[in-house]
mmCIF file of N, CA, C and O in Angstrom:
data_model
loop_
_atom_site.group_PDB
_atom_site.id
_atom_site.type_symbol
_atom_site.label_atom_id
_atom_site.label_comp_id
_atom_site.label_asym_id
_atom_site.label_seq_id
_atom_site.Cartn_x
_atom_site.Cartn_y
_atom_site.Cartn_z
ATOM 1 N N MET A 1203 -5.151 29.057 22.866
ATOM 2 C CA MET A 1203 -5.205 27.714 22.911
ATOM 3 C C MET A 1203 -5.573 27.202 21.176
ATOM 4 O O MET A 1203 -5.878 28.246 19.961
ATOM 5 N N SER A 1204 -4.890 26.162 20.542
ATOM 6 C CA SER A 1204 -4.984 25.957 19.183
ATOM 7 C C SER A 1204 -5.805 24.885 18.649
ATOM 8 O O SER A 1204 -6.326 24.349 19.252
ATOM 9 N N THR A 1205 -6.429 26.055 17.504
ATOM 10 C CA THR A 1205 -7.680 25.022 16.660
ATOM 11 C C THR A 1205 -6.718 24.164 15.645
ATOM 12 O O THR A 1205 -7.758 23.459 14.934
ATOM 13 N N ALA A 1206 -5.775 24.207 15.744
ATOM 14 C CA ALA A 1206 -5.451 22.916 14.613
ATOM 15 C C ALA A 1206 -5.507 21.703 14.694
ATOM 16 O O ALA A 1206 -5.228 20.969 15.855
ATOM 17 N N THR A 1207 -5.753 20.692 13.689
ATOM 18 C CA THR A 1207 -6.277 19.918 13.656
ATOM 19 C C THR A 1207 -4.462 19.211 13.074
ATOM 20 O O THR A 1207 -4.238 18.862 12.775
ATOM 21 N N ARG A 1208 -4.531 17.666 14.037
ATOM 22 C CA ARG A 1208 -3.617 16.551 14.100
ATOM 23 C C ARG A 1208 -3.542 15.873 13.105
ATOM 24 O O ARG A 1208 -4.973 15.251 13.261
ATOM 25 N N VAL A 1209 -2.981 15.789 12.124
ATOM 26 C CA VAL A 1209 -2.843 14.610 10.547
ATOM 27 C C VAL A 1209 -2.238 13.984 11.037
ATOM 28 O O VAL A 1209 -0.862 13.255 11.656
ATOM 29 N N ILE A 1210 -3.063 13.118 11.172
ATOM 30 C CA ILE A 1210 -1.888 11.292 11.891
ATOM 31 C C ILE A 1210 -2.174 10.467 10.436
ATOM 32 O O ILE A 1210 -3.320 10.520 9.576
ATOM 33 N N GLU A 1211 -0.937 10.194 9.904
ATOM 34 C CA GLU A 1211 -0.415 9.437 9.164
ATOM 35 C C GLU A 1211 -1.016 8.030 8.792
ATOM 36 O O GLU A 1211 -0.685 7.841 10.357
ATOM 37 N N PRO A 1212 -1.855 7.418 8.069
ATOM 38 C CA PRO A 1212 -1.828 6.159 8.448
ATOM 39 C C PRO A 1212 -0.881 4.997 7.868
ATOM 40 O O PRO A 1212 0.638 5.228 7.621
ATOM 41 N N LEU A 1213 -0.506 3.671 9.110
ATOM 42 C CA LEU A 1213 0.420 3.204 9.148
ATOM 43 C C LEU A 1213 0.243 1.715 8.335
ATOM 44 O O LEU A 1213 1.058 0.863 7.898
ATOM 45 N N LEU A 1214 -1.118 1.780 7.738
ATOM 46 C CA LEU A 1214 -1.364 0.593 6.904
ATOM 47 C C LEU A 1214 -2.742 1.248 6.277
ATOM 48 O O LEU A 1214 -3.507 1.878 6.676
ATOM 49 N N TYR A 1215 -2.327 0.735 5.051
ATOM 50 C CA TYR A 1215 -3.723 0.764 3.999
ATOM 51 C C TYR A 1215 -4.544 -0.130 3.815
ATOM 52 O O TYR A 1215 -4.137 -1.704 3.575
ATOM 53 N N THR A 1216 -5.244 0.142 3.418
ATOM 54 C CA THR A 1216 -6.226 -1.283 2.913
ATOM 55 C C THR A 1216 -5.887 -1.102 1.213
ATOM 56 O O THR A 1216 -5.444 0.040 0.569
ATOM 57 N N PRO A 1217 -6.266 -1.905 0.663
ATOM 58 C CA PRO A 1217 -5.871 -2.025 -0.915
ATOM 59 C C PRO A 1217 -6.485 -0.476 -1.783
ATOM 60 O O PRO A 1217 -5.297 -0.372 -2.912
ATOM 61 N N ALA A 1218 -7.718 -0.065 -1.517
ATOM 62 C CA ALA A 1218 -8.060 1.053 -2.064
ATOM 63 C C ALA A 1218 -7.036 1.934 -1.399
ATOM 64 O O ALA A 1218 -6.966 3.119 -2.729
ATOM 65 N N GLU A 1219 -7.037 1.941 -0.517
ATOM 66 C CA GLU A 1219 -6.015 3.613 -0.245
ATOM 67 C C GLU A 1219 -4.580 3.563 -0.824
ATOM 68 O O GLU A 1219 -3.870 4.482 -0.819
ATOM 69 N N ALA A 1220 -4.441 2.383 -0.569
ATOM 70 C CA ALA A 1220 -2.811 1.386 -1.432
ATOM 71 C C ALA A 1220 -2.922 2.638 -2.959
ATOM 72 O O ALA A 1220 -1.826 2.987 -3.743
ATOM 73 N N ALA A 1221 -4.378 2.060 -3.166
ATOM 74 C CA ALA A 1221 -4.278 2.445 -5.204
ATOM 75 C C ALA A 1221 -3.948 4.057 -4.931
ATOM 76 O O ALA A 1221 -3.578 4.348 -5.926
ATOM 77 N N GLU A 1222 -5.284 4.848 -4.702
ATOM 78 C CA GLU A 1222 -4.698 6.036 -4.132
ATOM 79 C C GLU A 1222 -3.369 7.119 -3.932
ATOM 80 O O GLU A 1222 -2.957 7.205 -4.761
ATOM 81 N N ALA A 1223 -2.716 5.886 -3.201
ATOM 82 C CA ALA A 1223 -1.208 6.431 -2.797
ATOM 83 C C ALA A 1223 -0.824 6.611 -3.716
ATOM 84 O O ALA A 1223 0.392 7.091 -4.303
ATOM 85 N N LEU A 1224 -0.786 5.390 -4.610
ATOM 86 C CA LEU A 1224 0.453 5.307 -5.371
ATOM 87 C C LEU A 1224 -0.324 5.340 -6.722
ATOM 88 O O LEU A 1224 0.545 5.773 -7.892
ATOM 89 N N ARG A 1225 -1.617 5.882 -6.381
ATOM 90 C CA ARG A 1225 -2.274 6.809 -7.881
ATOM 91 C C ARG A 1225 -2.398 5.363 -9.279
ATOM 92 O O ARG A 1225 -1.900 5.786 -10.426
ATOM 93 N N LEU A 1226 -2.157 4.296 -8.906
ATOM 94 C CA LEU A 1226 -2.492 3.352 -9.419
ATOM 95 C C LEU A 1226 -4.268 2.680 -9.015
ATOM 96 O O LEU A 1226 -5.153 3.367 -7.918
ATOM 97 N N GLY A 1227 -5.119 2.352 -10.807
ATOM 98 C CA GLY A 1227 -6.332 1.251 -10.169
ATOM 99 C C GLY A 1227 -6.477 0.427 -9.095
ATOM 100 O O GLY A 1227 -5.684 -0.435 -9.249
ATOM 101 N N ARG A 1228 -7.350 0.325 -8.937
ATOM 102 C CA ARG A 1228 -7.875 -0.848 -7.543
ATOM 103 C C ARG A 1228 -7.101 -2.105 -7.950
ATOM 104 O O ARG A 1228 -6.978 -3.192 -7.729
ATOM 105 N N SER A 1229 -7.986 -2.173 -9.674
ATOM 106 C CA SER A 1229 -7.594 -3.735 -10.507
ATOM 107 C C SER A 1229 -5.885 -3.944 -10.152
ATOM 108 O O SER A 1229 -5.598 -5.011 -10.544
ATOM 109 N N THR A 1230 -5.105 -3.420 -10.677
ATOM 110 C CA THR A 1230 -3.803 -2.766 -11.232
ATOM 111 C C THR A 1230 -3.045 -3.489 -9.078
ATOM 112 O O THR A 1230 -2.437 -4.553 -9.097
ATOM 113 N N VAL A 1231 -3.874 -3.012 -8.267
ATOM 114 C CA VAL A 1231 -3.669 -2.723 -6.945
ATOM 115 C C VAL A 1231 -3.440 -4.651 -6.481
ATOM 116 O O VAL A 1231 -2.833 -5.276 -6.094
ATOM 117 N N PHE A 1232 -4.717 -4.769 -7.248
ATOM 118 C CA PHE A 1232 -5.936 -6.196 -6.671
ATOM 119 C C PHE A 1232 -4.142 -7.170 -7.220
ATOM 120 O O PHE A 1232 -3.991 -8.717 -7.211
ATOM 121 N N GLU A 1233 -4.072 -7.056 -8.528
ATOM 122 C CA GLU A 1233 -3.747 -7.467 -9.209
ATOM 123 C C GLU A 1233 -1.720 -7.943 -8.892
ATOM 124 O O GLU A 1233 -0.966 -8.919 -9.052
ATOM 125 N N GLU A 1234 -1.405 -6.834 -8.348
ATOM 126 C CA GLU A 1234 -0.540 -7.037 -8.200
ATOM 127 C C GLU A 1234 0.573 -7.639 -6.433
ATOM 128 O O GLU A 1234 1.687 -7.514 -5.952
ATOM 129 N N ILE A 1235 -0.937 -7.484 -5.635
ATOM 130 C CA ILE A 1235 -1.257 -8.296 -4.526
ATOM 131 C C ILE A 1235 -1.113 -9.771 -4.811
ATOM 132 O O ILE A 1235 -0.664 -10.766 -4.676
ATOM 133 N N ARG A 1236 -1.780 -10.229 -5.908
ATOM 134 C CA ARG A 1236 -1.697 -12.033 -6.504
ATOM 135 C C ARG A 1236 -0.828 -12.222 -6.805
ATOM 136 O O ARG A 1236 -0.559 -13.776 -6.613
ATOM 137 N N LEU A 1237 0.028 -10.783 -7.518
ATOM 138 C CA LEU A 1237 1.163 -11.635 -8.683
ATOM 139 C C LEU A 1237 1.806 -11.850 -7.305
ATOM 140 O O LEU A 1237 3.698 -12.373 -7.258
ATOM 141 N N GLY A 1238 2.206 -11.504 -6.530
ATOM 142 C CA GLY A 1238 3.185 -11.164 -5.008
ATOM 143 C C GLY A 1238 4.674 -10.255 -5.278
ATOM 144 O O GLY A 1238 4.811 -9.757 -4.578
ATOM 145 N N ARG A 1239 3.652 -9.164 -5.684
ATOM 146 C CA ARG A 1239 4.424 -7.915 -6.463
ATOM 147 C C ARG A 1239 4.856 -6.936 -4.892
ATOM 148 O O ARG A 1239 5.614 -5.853 -4.762
ATOM 149 N N LEU A 1240 3.082 -6.925 -4.559
ATOM 150 C CA LEU A 1240 2.658 -5.978 -3.844
ATOM 151 C C LEU A 1240 2.274 -6.878 -2.051
ATOM 152 O O LEU A 1240 1.409 -7.592 -2.389
ATOM 153 N N ARG A 1241 3.242 -7.008 -1.267
ATOM 154 C CA ARG A 1241 3.002 -7.702 -0.199
ATOM 155 C C ARG A 1241 2.130 -6.967 0.478
ATOM 156 O O ARG A 1241 1.492 -5.560 0.510
ATOM 157 N N THR A 1242 1.026 -8.137 1.450
ATOM 158 C CA THR A 1242 0.251 -7.469 2.255
ATOM 159 C C THR A 1242 -0.145 -8.335 3.458
ATOM 160 O O THR A 1242 0.744 -9.252 3.716
ATOM 161 N N ILE A 1243 -0.389 -8.276 4.432
ATOM 162 C CA ILE A 1243 -1.013 -8.815 6.194
ATOM 163 C C ILE A 1243 -2.781 -9.573 6.274
ATOM 164 O O ILE A 1243 -3.241 -8.312 5.708
ATOM 165 N N GLN A 1244 -2.518 -10.498 6.276
ATOM 166 C CA GLN A 1244 -4.193 -10.174 6.639
ATOM 167 C C GLN A 1244 -4.479 -9.989 8.091
ATOM 168 O O GLN A 1244 -3.670 -10.717 9.284
ATOM 169 N N ILE A 1245 -5.997 -9.530 8.753
ATOM 170 C CA ILE A 1245 -6.457 -9.165 9.980
ATOM 171 C C ILE A 1245 -7.510 -9.615 10.043
ATOM 172 O O ILE A 1245 -8.147 -8.541 9.571
ATOM 173 N N GLY A 1246 -7.103 -10.637 10.949
ATOM 174 C CA GLY A 1246 -9.184 -10.753 10.649
ATOM 175 C C GLY A 1246 -9.339 -11.668 9.171
ATOM 176 O O GLY A 1246 -8.549 -12.348 8.187
ATOM 177 N N ARG A 1247 -10.378 -10.988 8.161
ATOM 178 C CA ARG A 1247 -11.152 -11.407 6.984
ATOM 179 C C ARG A 1247 -10.238 -10.316 6.165
ATOM 180 O O ARG A 1247 -10.455 -10.269 5.309
ATOM 181 N N SER A 1248 -9.616 -8.796 6.728
ATOM 182 C CA SER A 1248 -9.551 -7.971 6.411
ATOM 183 C C SER A 1248 -7.350 -8.105 5.561
ATOM 184 O O SER A 1248 -6.754 -8.582 6.417
ATOM 185 N N ARG A 1249 -7.384 -7.422 4.480
ATOM 186 C CA ARG A 1249 -5.760 -7.515 3.895
ATOM 187 C C ARG A 1249 -5.691 -6.250 4.598
ATOM 188 O O ARG A 1249 -6.559 -5.166 3.647
ATOM 189 N N ARG A 1250 -5.019 -5.876 4.674
ATOM 190 C CA ARG A 1250 -4.184 -4.451 4.624
ATOM 191 C C ARG A 1250 -2.579 -4.376 4.551
ATOM 192 O O ARG A 1250 -1.526 -5.172 4.369
ATOM 193 N N ILE A 1251 -2.130 -3.357 4.052
ATOM 194 C CA ILE A 1251 -0.799 -2.793 3.072
ATOM 195 C C ILE A 1251 0.017 -1.844 3.916
ATOM 196 O O ILE A 1251 -0.407 -1.092 3.710
ATOM 197 N N PRO A 1252 1.029 -2.704 5.031
ATOM 198 C CA PRO A 1252 1.349 -1.060 5.905
ATOM 199 C C PRO A 1252 2.729 -0.710 4.831
ATOM 200 O O PRO A 1252 3.431 -0.988 3.540
ATOM 201 N N THR A 1253 2.638 0.559 5.229
ATOM 202 C CA THR A 1253 3.081 1.504 4.407
ATOM 203 C C THR A 1253 4.840 0.885 4.035
ATOM 204 O O THR A 1253 5.559 1.234 2.619
ATOM 205 N N GLU A 1254 5.633 0.234 4.865
ATOM 206 C CA GLU A 1254 6.747 -0.680 4.551
ATOM 207 C C GLU A 1254 6.578 -1.063 3.007
ATOM 208 O O GLU A 1254 7.511 -1.671 2.226
ATOM 209 N N TYR A 1255 5.268 -2.461 2.964
ATOM 210 C CA TYR A 1255 4.973 -2.444 2.365
ATOM 211 C C TYR A 1255 4.740 -1.896 0.069
ATOM 212 O O TYR A 1255 5.258 -2.421 -0.641
ATOM 213 N N VAL A 1256 4.491 -0.936 1.008
ATOM 214 C CA VAL A 1256 5.005 0.443 0.144
ATOM 215 C C VAL A 1256 5.603 0.576 -0.915
ATOM 216 O O VAL A 1256 5.912 0.724 -1.872
ATOM 217 N N GLU A 1257 6.539 0.446 0.288
ATOM 218 C CA GLU A 1257 8.010 1.959 -0.172
ATOM 219 C C GLU A 1257 8.493 0.218 -0.283
ATOM 220 O O GLU A 1257 9.476 0.936 -1.737
ATOM 221 N N GLU A 1258 8.313 -0.705 -0.175
ATOM 222 C CA GLU A 1258 9.120 -2.255 -1.129
ATOM 223 C C GLU A 1258 8.628 -1.963 -2.529
ATOM 224 O O GLU A 1258 9.621 -2.117 -3.374
ATOM 225 N N TYR A 1259 7.625 -1.732 -2.831
ATOM 226 C CA TYR A 1259 6.650 -2.136 -3.926
ATOM 227 C C TYR A 1259 7.115 -0.739 -5.256
ATOM 228 O O TYR A 1259 7.880 -1.164 -5.695
ATOM 229 N N ILE A 1260 7.593 0.094 -4.558
ATOM 230 C CA ILE A 1260 7.746 1.450 -4.592
ATOM 231 C C ILE A 1260 9.177 0.888 -5.391
ATOM 232 O O ILE A 1260 9.727 1.370 -6.660
ATOM 233 N N ASP A 1261 10.729 1.012 -4.605
ATOM 234 C CA ASP A 1261 11.758 0.484 -4.591
ATOM 235 C C ASP A 1261 11.594 -0.863 -6.068
ATOM 236 O O ASP A 1261 12.659 -0.609 -6.293
ATOM 237 N N LEU A 1262 10.932 -1.607 -5.787
ATOM 238 C CA LEU A 1262 10.723 -2.806 -6.890
ATOM 239 C C LEU A 1262 10.500 -2.034 -8.400
ATOM 240 O O LEU A 1262 11.107 -2.855 -9.169
ATOM 241 N N LEU A 1263 9.655 -0.897 -8.498
ATOM 242 C CA LEU A 1263 9.344 -0.181 -9.847
ATOM 243 C C LEU A 1263 10.480 0.134 -10.190
ATOM 244 O O LEU A 1263 11.184 -0.031 -11.368
ATOM 245 N N LYS A 1264 11.104 1.173 -9.083
ATOM 246 C CA LYS A 1264 12.315 2.152 -9.613
ATOM 247 C C LYS A 1264 13.819 0.985 -10.319
ATOM 248 O O LYS A 1264 13.890 1.339 -10.800
ATOM 249 N N ARG A 1265 14.082 -0.430 -9.471
ATOM 250 C CA ARG A 1265 14.793 -1.582 -10.209
ATOM 251 C C ARG A 1265 14.169 -1.776 -11.495
ATOM 252 O O ARG A 1265 15.353 -1.594 -12.457
ATOM 253 N N GLU A 1266 12.911 -1.802 -11.568
ATOM 254 C CA GLU A 1266 13.034 -2.381 -12.853
ATOM 255 C C GLU A 1266 12.405 -1.593 -14.225
ATOM 256 O O GLU A 1266 12.538 -1.965 -14.833
ATOM 257 N N SER A 1267 12.525 0.026 -13.505
ATOM 258 C CA SER A 1267 12.820 0.742 -14.722
ATOM 259 C C SER A 1267 14.416 0.963 -15.149
ATOM 260 O O SER A 1267 14.522 1.711 -15.787
ATOM 261 N N ASN A 1268 15.375 0.044 -14.225
ATOM 262 C CA ASN A 1268 15.819 1.294 -14.849
ATOM 263 C C ASN A 1268 16.760 -0.818 -16.076
ATOM 264 O O ASN A 1268 16.391 -1.596 -15.776
#
């Protein structure tokens, strides 16, 4: 019998989790959301950031750095 723990990668991040994944501060993430540069979805009263939106944001940063 295996004792390995299965790791499930998140499909949706909270803004705080996205900040951690991007190595940015929470206030920076909230500012980027406010500016429309980092998109979110709303589920009830909660904001979540799909992993694909995080990837889009990274692509935006890459384009801006060129």
